[in-house]
Coordinates of C-alpha atoms and ligand atoms in Angstrom, one line a residue:
X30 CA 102.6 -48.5 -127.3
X31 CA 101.0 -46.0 -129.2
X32 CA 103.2 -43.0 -130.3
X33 CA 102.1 -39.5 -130.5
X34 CA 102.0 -38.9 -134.2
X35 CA 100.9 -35.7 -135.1
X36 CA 103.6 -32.5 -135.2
X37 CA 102.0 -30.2 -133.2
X38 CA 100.8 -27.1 -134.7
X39 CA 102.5 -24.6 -132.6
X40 CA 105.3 -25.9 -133.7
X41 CA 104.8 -25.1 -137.6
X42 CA 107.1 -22.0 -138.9
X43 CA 105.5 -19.7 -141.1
X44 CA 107.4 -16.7 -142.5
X45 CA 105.8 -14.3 -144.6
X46 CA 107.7 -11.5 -146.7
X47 CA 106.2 -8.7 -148.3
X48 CA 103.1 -7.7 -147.1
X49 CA 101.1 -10.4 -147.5
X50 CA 97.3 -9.6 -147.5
X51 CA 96.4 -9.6 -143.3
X52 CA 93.9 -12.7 -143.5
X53 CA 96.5 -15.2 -144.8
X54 CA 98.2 -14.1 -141.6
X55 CA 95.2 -14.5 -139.4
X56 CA 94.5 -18.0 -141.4
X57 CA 97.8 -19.2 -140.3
X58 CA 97.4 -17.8 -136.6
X59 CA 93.5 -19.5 -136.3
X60 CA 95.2 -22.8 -137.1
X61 CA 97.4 -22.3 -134.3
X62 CA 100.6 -22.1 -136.4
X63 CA 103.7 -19.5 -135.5
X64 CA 103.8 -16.3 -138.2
X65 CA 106.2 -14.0 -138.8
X66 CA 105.0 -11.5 -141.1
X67 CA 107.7 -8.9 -142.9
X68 CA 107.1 -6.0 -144.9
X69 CA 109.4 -5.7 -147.5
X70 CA 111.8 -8.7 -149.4
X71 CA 114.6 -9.5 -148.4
X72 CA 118.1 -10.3 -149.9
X73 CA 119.3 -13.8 -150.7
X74 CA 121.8 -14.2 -147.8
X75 CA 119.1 -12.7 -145.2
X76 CA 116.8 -15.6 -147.0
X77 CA 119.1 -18.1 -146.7
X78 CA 120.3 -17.7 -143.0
X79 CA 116.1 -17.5 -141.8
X80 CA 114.5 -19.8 -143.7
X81 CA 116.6 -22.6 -141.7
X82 CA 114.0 -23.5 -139.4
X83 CA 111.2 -22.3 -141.0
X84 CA 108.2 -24.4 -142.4
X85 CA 106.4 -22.7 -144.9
X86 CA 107.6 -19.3 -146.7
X87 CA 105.5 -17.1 -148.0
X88 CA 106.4 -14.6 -150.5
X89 CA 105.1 -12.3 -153.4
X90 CA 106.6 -11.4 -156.6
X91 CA 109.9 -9.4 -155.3
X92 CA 111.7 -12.4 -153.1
X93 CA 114.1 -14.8 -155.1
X94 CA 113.7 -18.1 -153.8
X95 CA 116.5 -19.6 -155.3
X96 CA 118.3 -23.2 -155.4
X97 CA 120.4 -22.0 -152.8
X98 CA 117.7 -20.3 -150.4
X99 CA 115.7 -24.1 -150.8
X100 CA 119.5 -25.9 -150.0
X101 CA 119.1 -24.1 -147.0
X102 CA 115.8 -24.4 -146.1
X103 CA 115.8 -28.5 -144.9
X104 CA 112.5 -28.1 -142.8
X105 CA 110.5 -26.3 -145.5
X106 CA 107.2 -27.8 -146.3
X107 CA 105.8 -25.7 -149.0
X108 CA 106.3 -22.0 -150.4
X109 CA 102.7 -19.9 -151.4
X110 CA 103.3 -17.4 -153.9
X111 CA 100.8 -14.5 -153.1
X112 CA 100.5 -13.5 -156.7
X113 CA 99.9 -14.7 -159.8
X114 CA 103.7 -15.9 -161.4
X115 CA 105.8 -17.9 -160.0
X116 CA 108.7 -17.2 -162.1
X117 CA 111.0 -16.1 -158.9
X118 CA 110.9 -19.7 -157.1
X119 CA 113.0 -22.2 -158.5
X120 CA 110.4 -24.7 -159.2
X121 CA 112.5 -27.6 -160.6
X122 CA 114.9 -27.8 -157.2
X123 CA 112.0 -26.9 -155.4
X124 CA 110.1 -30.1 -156.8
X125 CA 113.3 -32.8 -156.2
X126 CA 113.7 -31.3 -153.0
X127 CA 110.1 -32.3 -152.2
X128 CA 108.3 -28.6 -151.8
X129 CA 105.2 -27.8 -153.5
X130 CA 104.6 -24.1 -154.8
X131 CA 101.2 -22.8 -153.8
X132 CA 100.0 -19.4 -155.9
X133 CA 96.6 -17.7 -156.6
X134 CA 96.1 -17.7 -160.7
X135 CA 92.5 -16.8 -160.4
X136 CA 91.9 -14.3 -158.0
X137 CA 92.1 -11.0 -159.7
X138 CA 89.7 -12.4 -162.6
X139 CA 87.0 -10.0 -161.7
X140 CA 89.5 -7.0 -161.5
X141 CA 90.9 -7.7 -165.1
X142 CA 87.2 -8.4 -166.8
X143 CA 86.1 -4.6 -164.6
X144 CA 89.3 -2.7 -166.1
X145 CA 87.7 -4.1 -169.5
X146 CA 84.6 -2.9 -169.7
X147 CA 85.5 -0.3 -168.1
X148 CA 87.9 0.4 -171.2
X149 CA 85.3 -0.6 -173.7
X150 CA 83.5 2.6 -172.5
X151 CA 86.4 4.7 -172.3
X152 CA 87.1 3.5 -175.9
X153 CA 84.2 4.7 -177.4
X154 CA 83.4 7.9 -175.9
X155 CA 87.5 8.7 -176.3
X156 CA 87.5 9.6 -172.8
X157 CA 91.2 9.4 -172.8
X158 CA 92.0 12.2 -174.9
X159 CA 88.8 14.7 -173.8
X160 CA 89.9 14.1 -170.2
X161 CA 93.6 15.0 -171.4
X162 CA 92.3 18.6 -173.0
X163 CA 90.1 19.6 -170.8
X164 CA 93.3 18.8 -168.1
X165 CA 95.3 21.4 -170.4
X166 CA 92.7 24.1 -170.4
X167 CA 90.7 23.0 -174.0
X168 CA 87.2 22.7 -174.0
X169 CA 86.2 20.4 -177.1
X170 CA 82.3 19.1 -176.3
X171 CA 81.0 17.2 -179.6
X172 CA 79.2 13.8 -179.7
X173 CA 80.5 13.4 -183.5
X174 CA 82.9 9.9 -183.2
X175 CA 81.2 8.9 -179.4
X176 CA 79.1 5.9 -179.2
X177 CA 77.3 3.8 -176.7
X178 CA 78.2 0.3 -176.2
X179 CA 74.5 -1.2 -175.8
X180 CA 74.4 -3.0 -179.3
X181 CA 77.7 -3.3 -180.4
X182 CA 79.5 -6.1 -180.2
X183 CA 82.6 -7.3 -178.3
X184 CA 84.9 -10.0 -179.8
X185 CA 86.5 -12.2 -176.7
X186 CA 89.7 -14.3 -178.2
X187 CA 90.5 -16.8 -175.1
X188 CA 87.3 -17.7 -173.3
X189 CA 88.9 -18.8 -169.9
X190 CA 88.4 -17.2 -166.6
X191 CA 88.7 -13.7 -167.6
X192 CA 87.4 -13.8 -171.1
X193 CA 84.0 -15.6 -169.8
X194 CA 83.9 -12.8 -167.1
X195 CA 84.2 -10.4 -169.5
X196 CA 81.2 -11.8 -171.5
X197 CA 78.9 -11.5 -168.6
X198 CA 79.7 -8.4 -167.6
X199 CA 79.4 -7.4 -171.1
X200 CA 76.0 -8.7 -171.6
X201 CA 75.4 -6.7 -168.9
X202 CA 75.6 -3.5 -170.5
X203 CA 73.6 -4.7 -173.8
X204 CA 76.4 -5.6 -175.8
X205 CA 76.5 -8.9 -178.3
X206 CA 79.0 -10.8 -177.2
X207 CA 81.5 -13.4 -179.6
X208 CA 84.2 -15.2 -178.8
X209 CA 86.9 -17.7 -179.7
X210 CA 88.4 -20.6 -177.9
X211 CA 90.8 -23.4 -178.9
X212 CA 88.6 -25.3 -176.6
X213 CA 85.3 -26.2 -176.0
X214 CA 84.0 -23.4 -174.0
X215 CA 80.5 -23.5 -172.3
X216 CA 78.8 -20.2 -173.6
X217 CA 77.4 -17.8 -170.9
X218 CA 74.5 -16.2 -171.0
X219 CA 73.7 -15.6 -175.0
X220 CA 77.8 -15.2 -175.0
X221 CA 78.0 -17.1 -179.0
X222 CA 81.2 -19.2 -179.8
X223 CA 82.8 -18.7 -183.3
X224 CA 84.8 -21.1 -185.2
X225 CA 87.4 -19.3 -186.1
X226 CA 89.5 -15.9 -184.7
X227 CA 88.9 -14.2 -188.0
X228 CA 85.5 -14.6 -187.6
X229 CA 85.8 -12.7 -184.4
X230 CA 88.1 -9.9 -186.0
X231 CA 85.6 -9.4 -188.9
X232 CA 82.4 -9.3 -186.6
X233 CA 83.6 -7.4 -183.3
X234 CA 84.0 -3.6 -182.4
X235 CA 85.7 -4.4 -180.1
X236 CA 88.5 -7.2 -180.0
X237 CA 89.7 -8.4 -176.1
X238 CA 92.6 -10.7 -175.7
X239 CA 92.4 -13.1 -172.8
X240 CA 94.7 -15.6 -174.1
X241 CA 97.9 -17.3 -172.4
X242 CA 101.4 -16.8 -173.4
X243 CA 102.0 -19.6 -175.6
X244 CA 104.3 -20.7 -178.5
X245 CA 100.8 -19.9 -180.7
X246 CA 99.5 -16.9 -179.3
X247 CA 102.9 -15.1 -179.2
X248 CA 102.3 -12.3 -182.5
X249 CA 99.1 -13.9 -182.4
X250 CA 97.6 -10.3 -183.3
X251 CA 100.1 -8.2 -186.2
X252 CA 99.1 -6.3 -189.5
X253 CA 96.9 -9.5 -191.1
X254 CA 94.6 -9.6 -188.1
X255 CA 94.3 -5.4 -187.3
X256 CA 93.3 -5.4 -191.1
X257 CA 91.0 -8.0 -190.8
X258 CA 89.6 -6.0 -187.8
X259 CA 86.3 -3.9 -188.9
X260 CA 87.2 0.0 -189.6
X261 CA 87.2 1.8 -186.9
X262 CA 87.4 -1.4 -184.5
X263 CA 89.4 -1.0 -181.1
X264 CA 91.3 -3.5 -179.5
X265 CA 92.1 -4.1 -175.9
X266 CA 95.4 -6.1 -174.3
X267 CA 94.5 -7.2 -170.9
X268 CA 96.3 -10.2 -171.4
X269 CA 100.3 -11.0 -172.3
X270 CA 102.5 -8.2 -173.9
X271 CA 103.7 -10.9 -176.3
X272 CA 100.3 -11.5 -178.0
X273 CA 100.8 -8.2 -180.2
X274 CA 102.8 -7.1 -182.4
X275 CA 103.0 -3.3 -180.7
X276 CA 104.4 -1.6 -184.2
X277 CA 101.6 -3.3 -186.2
X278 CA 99.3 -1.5 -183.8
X279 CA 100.9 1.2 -183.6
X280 CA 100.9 1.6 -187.5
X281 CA 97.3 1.0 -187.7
X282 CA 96.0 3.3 -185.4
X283 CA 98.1 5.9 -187.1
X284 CA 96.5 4.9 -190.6
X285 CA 93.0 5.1 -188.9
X286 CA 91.9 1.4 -189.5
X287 CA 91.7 0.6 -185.8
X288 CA 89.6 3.2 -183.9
X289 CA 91.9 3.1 -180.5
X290 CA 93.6 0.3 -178.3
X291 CA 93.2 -0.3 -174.6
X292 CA 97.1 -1.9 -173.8
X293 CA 97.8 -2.8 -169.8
X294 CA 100.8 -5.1 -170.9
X295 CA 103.8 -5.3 -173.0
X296 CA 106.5 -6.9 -174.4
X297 CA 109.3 -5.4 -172.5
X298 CA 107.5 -4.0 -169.4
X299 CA 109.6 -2.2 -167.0
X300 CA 111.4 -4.1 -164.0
X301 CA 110.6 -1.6 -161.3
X302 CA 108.1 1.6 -160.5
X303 CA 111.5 3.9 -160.6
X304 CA 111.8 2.5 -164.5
X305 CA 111.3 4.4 -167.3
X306 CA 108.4 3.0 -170.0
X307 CA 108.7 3.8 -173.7
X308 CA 106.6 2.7 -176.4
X309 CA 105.5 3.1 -180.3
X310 CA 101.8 3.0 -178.9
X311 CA 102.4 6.5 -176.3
X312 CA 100.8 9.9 -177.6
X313 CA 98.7 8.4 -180.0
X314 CA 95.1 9.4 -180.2
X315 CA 92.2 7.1 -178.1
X316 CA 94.9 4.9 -176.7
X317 CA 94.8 3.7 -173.6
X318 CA 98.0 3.1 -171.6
X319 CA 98.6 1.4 -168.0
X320 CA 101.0 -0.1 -166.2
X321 CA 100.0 -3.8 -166.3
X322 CA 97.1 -2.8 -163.4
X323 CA 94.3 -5.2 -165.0
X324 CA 94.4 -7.4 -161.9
X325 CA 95.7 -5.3 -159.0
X326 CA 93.2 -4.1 -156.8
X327 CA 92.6 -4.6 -153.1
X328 CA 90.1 -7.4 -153.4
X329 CA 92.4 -9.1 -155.5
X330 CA 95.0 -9.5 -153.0
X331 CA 92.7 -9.7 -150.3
X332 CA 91.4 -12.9 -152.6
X333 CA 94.9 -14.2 -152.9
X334 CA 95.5 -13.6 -148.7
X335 CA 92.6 -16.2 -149.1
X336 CA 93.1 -18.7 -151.5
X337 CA 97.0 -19.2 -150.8
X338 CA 96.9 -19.3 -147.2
X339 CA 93.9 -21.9 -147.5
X340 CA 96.3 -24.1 -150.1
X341 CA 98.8 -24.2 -147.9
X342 CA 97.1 -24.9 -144.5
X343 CA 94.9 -27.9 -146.0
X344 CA 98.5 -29.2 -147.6
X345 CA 100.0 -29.1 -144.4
X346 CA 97.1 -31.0 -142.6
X347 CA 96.1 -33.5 -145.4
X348 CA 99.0 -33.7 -147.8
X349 CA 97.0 -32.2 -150.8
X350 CA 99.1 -30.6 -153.4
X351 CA 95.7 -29.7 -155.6
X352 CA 96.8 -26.5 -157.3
X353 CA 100.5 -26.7 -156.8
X354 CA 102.3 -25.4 -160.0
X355 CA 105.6 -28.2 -159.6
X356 CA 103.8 -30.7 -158.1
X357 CA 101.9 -34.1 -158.6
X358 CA 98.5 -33.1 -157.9
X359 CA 96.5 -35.6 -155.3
X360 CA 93.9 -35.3 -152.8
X361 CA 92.7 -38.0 -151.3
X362 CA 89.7 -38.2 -148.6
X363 CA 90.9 -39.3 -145.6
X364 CA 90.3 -42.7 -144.2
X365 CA 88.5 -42.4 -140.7
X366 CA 90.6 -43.4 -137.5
X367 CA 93.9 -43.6 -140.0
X368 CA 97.1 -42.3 -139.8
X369 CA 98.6 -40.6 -142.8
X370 CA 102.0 -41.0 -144.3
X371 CA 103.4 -38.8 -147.4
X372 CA 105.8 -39.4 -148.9
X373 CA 107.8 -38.0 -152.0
X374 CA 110.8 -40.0 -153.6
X375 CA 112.6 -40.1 -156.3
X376 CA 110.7 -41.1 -159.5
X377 CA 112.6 -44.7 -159.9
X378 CA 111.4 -48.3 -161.0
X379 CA 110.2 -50.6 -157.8
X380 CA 109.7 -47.3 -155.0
X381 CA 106.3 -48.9 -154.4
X382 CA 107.2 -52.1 -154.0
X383 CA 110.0 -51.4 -151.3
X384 CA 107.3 -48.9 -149.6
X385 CA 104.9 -51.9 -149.5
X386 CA 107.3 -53.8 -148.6
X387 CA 108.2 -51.9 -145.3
X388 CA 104.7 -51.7 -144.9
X389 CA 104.5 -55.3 -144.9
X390 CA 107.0 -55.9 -142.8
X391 CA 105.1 -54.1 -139.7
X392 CA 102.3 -55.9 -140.4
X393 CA 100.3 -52.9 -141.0
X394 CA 97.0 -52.6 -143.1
X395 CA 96.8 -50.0 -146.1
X396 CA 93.1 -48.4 -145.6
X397 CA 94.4 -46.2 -148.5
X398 CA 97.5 -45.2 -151.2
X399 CA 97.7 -43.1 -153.7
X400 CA 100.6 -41.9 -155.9
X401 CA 100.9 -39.5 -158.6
X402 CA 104.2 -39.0 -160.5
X403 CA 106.0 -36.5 -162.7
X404 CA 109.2 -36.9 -164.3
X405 CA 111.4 -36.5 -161.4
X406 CA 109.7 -37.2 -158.3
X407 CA 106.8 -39.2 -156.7
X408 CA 104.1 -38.6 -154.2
X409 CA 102.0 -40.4 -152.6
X410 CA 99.9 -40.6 -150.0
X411 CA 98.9 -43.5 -147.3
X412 CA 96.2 -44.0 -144.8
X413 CA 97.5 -46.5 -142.0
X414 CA 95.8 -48.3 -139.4
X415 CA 97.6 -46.3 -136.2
X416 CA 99.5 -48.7 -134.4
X417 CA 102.6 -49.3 -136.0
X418 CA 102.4 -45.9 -138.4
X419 CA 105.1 -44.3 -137.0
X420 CA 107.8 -47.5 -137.4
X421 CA 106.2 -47.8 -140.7
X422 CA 107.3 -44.0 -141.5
X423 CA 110.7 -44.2 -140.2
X424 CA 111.3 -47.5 -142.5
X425 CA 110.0 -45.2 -145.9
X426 CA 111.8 -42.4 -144.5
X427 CA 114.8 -44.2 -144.2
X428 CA 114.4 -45.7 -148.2
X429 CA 117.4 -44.6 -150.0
X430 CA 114.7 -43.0 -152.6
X431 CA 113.0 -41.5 -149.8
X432 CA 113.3 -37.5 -150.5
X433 CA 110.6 -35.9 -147.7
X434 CA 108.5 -38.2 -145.1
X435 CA 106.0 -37.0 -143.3
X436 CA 103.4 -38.3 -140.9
X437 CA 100.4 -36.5 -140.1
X438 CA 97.0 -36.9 -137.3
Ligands
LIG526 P1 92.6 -19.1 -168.5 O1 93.6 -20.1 -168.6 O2 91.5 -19.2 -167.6 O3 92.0 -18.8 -170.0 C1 92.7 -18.7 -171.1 C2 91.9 -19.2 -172.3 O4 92.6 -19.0 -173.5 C3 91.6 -20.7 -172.2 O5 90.2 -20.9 -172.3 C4 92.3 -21.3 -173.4 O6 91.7 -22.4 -173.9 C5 92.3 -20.1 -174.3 N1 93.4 -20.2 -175.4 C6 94.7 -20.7 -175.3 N2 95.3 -20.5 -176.4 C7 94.4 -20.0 -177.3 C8 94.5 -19.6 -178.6 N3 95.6 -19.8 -179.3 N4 93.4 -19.0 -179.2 C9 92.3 -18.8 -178.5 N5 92.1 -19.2 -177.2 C10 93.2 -19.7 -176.6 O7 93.4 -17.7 -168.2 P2 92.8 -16.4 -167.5 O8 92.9 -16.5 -166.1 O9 91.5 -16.1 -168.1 O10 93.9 -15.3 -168.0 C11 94.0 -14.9 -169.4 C12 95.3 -14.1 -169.6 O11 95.2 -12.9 -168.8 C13 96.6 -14.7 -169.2 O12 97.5 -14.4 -170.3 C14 97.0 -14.0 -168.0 O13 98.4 -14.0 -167.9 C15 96.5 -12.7 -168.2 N6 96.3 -11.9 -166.9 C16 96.6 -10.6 -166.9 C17 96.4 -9.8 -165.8 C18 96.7 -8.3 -165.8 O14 97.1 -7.8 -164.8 N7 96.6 -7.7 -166.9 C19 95.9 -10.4 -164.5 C20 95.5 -11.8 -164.7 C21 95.7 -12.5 -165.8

């Protein structure tokens, strides 16, 4: 006799700590899953005792989920990080233990490449310090040192999500617009690719960084490159504190060679909003200071509400792990009238042979498999004629390699 097969939705957990955006909430609730939403993050005991029965945890970037919060948590399907890092999940255990991390690395594109131009404006009219006189009582109107943008032209190093943003929105306002890549990047609009970073130091106004934190673009940007920067030049840090050398900066704004910076991050940034910040680059003139903001705007986390939630519903109905950060990345189409079987085990010699083997031992018909590996673990996925799928799952399942089986439709 057929077997019910699916596990039915109102039975799937969802518990989501600190204020996650409303629509992930109401995503969850259309499916017909069970949410509890919290405001605030809680503390690694709280964690531990209620994520027991809970399916999927959502957090942003203030909860620990740590090797002992994932011990405890042996119905857990996946984890959505409703922010960009995912430094605060223990991605390794999660991985062996089966659990793909979800986050949202491109939603706040747009608000970074605004906060940019924005700046580039700023920049060249010094808006910064006029604003800050004529807050103190001193009325200094003179056009002498303030430009338009229309014409010049911005230098993009790191031509990525943001960077390519940041050329459109650029072109926008009548600005030439260079960049360079350590990839092939498709230009937008009359956006031009340069060969080399110099040449965009040597060419460009105005110098945007939009390049990841990597082993090669750590210092990426200290005393060679600000003198290689045209006089009066500004350059903006939208992107990772570590790119630039801050005191290199610092010194050549004081010596006049750079015209003014635009910084939003740093290399020590402060933990918490109750933190002091100190820095070479503060009180010094057309500098631009804040408080790594460049993606945080409502729409951004309404965008990440979005794309998390979405991740994890469709990896809970289909098995896909497409975007997951510790995670073998598959995502097959469904074979019609199947039943589906995932499975993640241990990354050994012959798991795929005792897996077909159970398989063949029910007689049952593969309409589909697919597996991807990483060092650790495997995953794959199975489309089964229905009959026997649910004998078939409790032999995998019960494969000493087996970490997580589950059956789904
Ligand atoms: P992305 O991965 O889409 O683009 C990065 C680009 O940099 C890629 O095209 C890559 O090929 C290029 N690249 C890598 N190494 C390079 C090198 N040595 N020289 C030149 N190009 C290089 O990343 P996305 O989303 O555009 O983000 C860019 C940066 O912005 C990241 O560092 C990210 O952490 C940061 N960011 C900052 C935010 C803020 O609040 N200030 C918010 C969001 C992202």
């Amino acid at each position: 006799m057929t077997q019910p097969t699916s596990f039915p939705k109102n039975k799937i957990k969802i518990l989501l700590l600190e204020n996650v955006h409303p629509v992930a909430i109401e995503a969850f609730r259309a499916e017909g899953f069970q949410v509890e939403a919290v405001k605030g993050a809680v503390s690694e005991d709280e964690l531990a005792e209620r994520v027991r029965d809970v399916h999927v945890l959502g957090i942003r970037s203030k909860t620990q989920v740590t090797t002992r919060v994932l011990d405890e948590a042996r119905r857990m399907l996946a984890v959505g990080a409703f922010c960009i890092g995912t430094n605060q999940v223990a991605l390794g255990h999660a991985n062996r233990a089966g659990v793909p991390v979800f986050n949202a690395p491109f939603s706040n594109t747009r608000s970074v490449a605004e906060l940019v131009l924005a700046e580039v404006v700023i920049l060249s009219r010094h808006l910064g310090d006029r604003s800050r006189e004529v807050h103190e009582g001193r009325w200094r109107k003179a056009a002498v040192g303030s430009h338009e943008v229309r014409g010049h032209t911005i230098g993009i190093v790191g031509y990525g999500h943001i960077g390519s943003q940041v050329g459109v929105l650029a072109e926008a306002f009548g600005m030439r617009v260079v960049f360079f890549d350590i990839a092939a990047k498709l230009p937008m609009g009359n956006n031009r690719a340069l060969a080399r970073l110099e040449d965009v130091l040597e060419l460009a106004d105005f110098v945007t960084l939009h390049v990841p934190e990597t082993a090669q673009t750590r210092n990426m940007i200290g005393p060679d490159e600000l003198a290689r920067m045209k006089p009066g030049a500004c350059l903006l840090n939208a992107s990772r504190g570590t790119v630039v050398q801050i005191d290199a900066l610092a010194d050549a704004i004081r010596g006049g060679h750079v015209g003014g910076a635009a910084v939003d991050v740093y290399p020590d940034e402060p933990k918490s909003n109750s933190d002091g910040f100190a820095s070479p680059l503060c009180n010094l003139p057309n500098v631009i200071l804040t408080p790594h903001i460049g993606g945080s705007t409502e729409e951004a986390q309404e965008a990440i509400g979005h794309e998390v939630s979405a991740a994890l519903i469709k990896y809970v109905n289909s098995g896909a792990t497409t975007g997951a950060v510790n995670f073998p990345q598959i995502d097959p189409p469904l074979a019609k009238g199947a039943h589906r079987i995932l499975n993640v085990h241990h990354n050994v010699p012959g798991v795929l042979r005792d897996i077909n083997r159970t398989v063949s031992d029910h007689n049952a018909n593969i309409r589909a498999q697919v597996l991807s590996t990483d060092p650790d673990i495997g995953y794959l996925i199975m489309d089964l004629d229905q009959d026997v799928s649910q004998d078939v799952k409790r032999g995998i399942a019960a494969l000493p390699t087996s970490i997580k089986t589950r059956i789904l439709f």
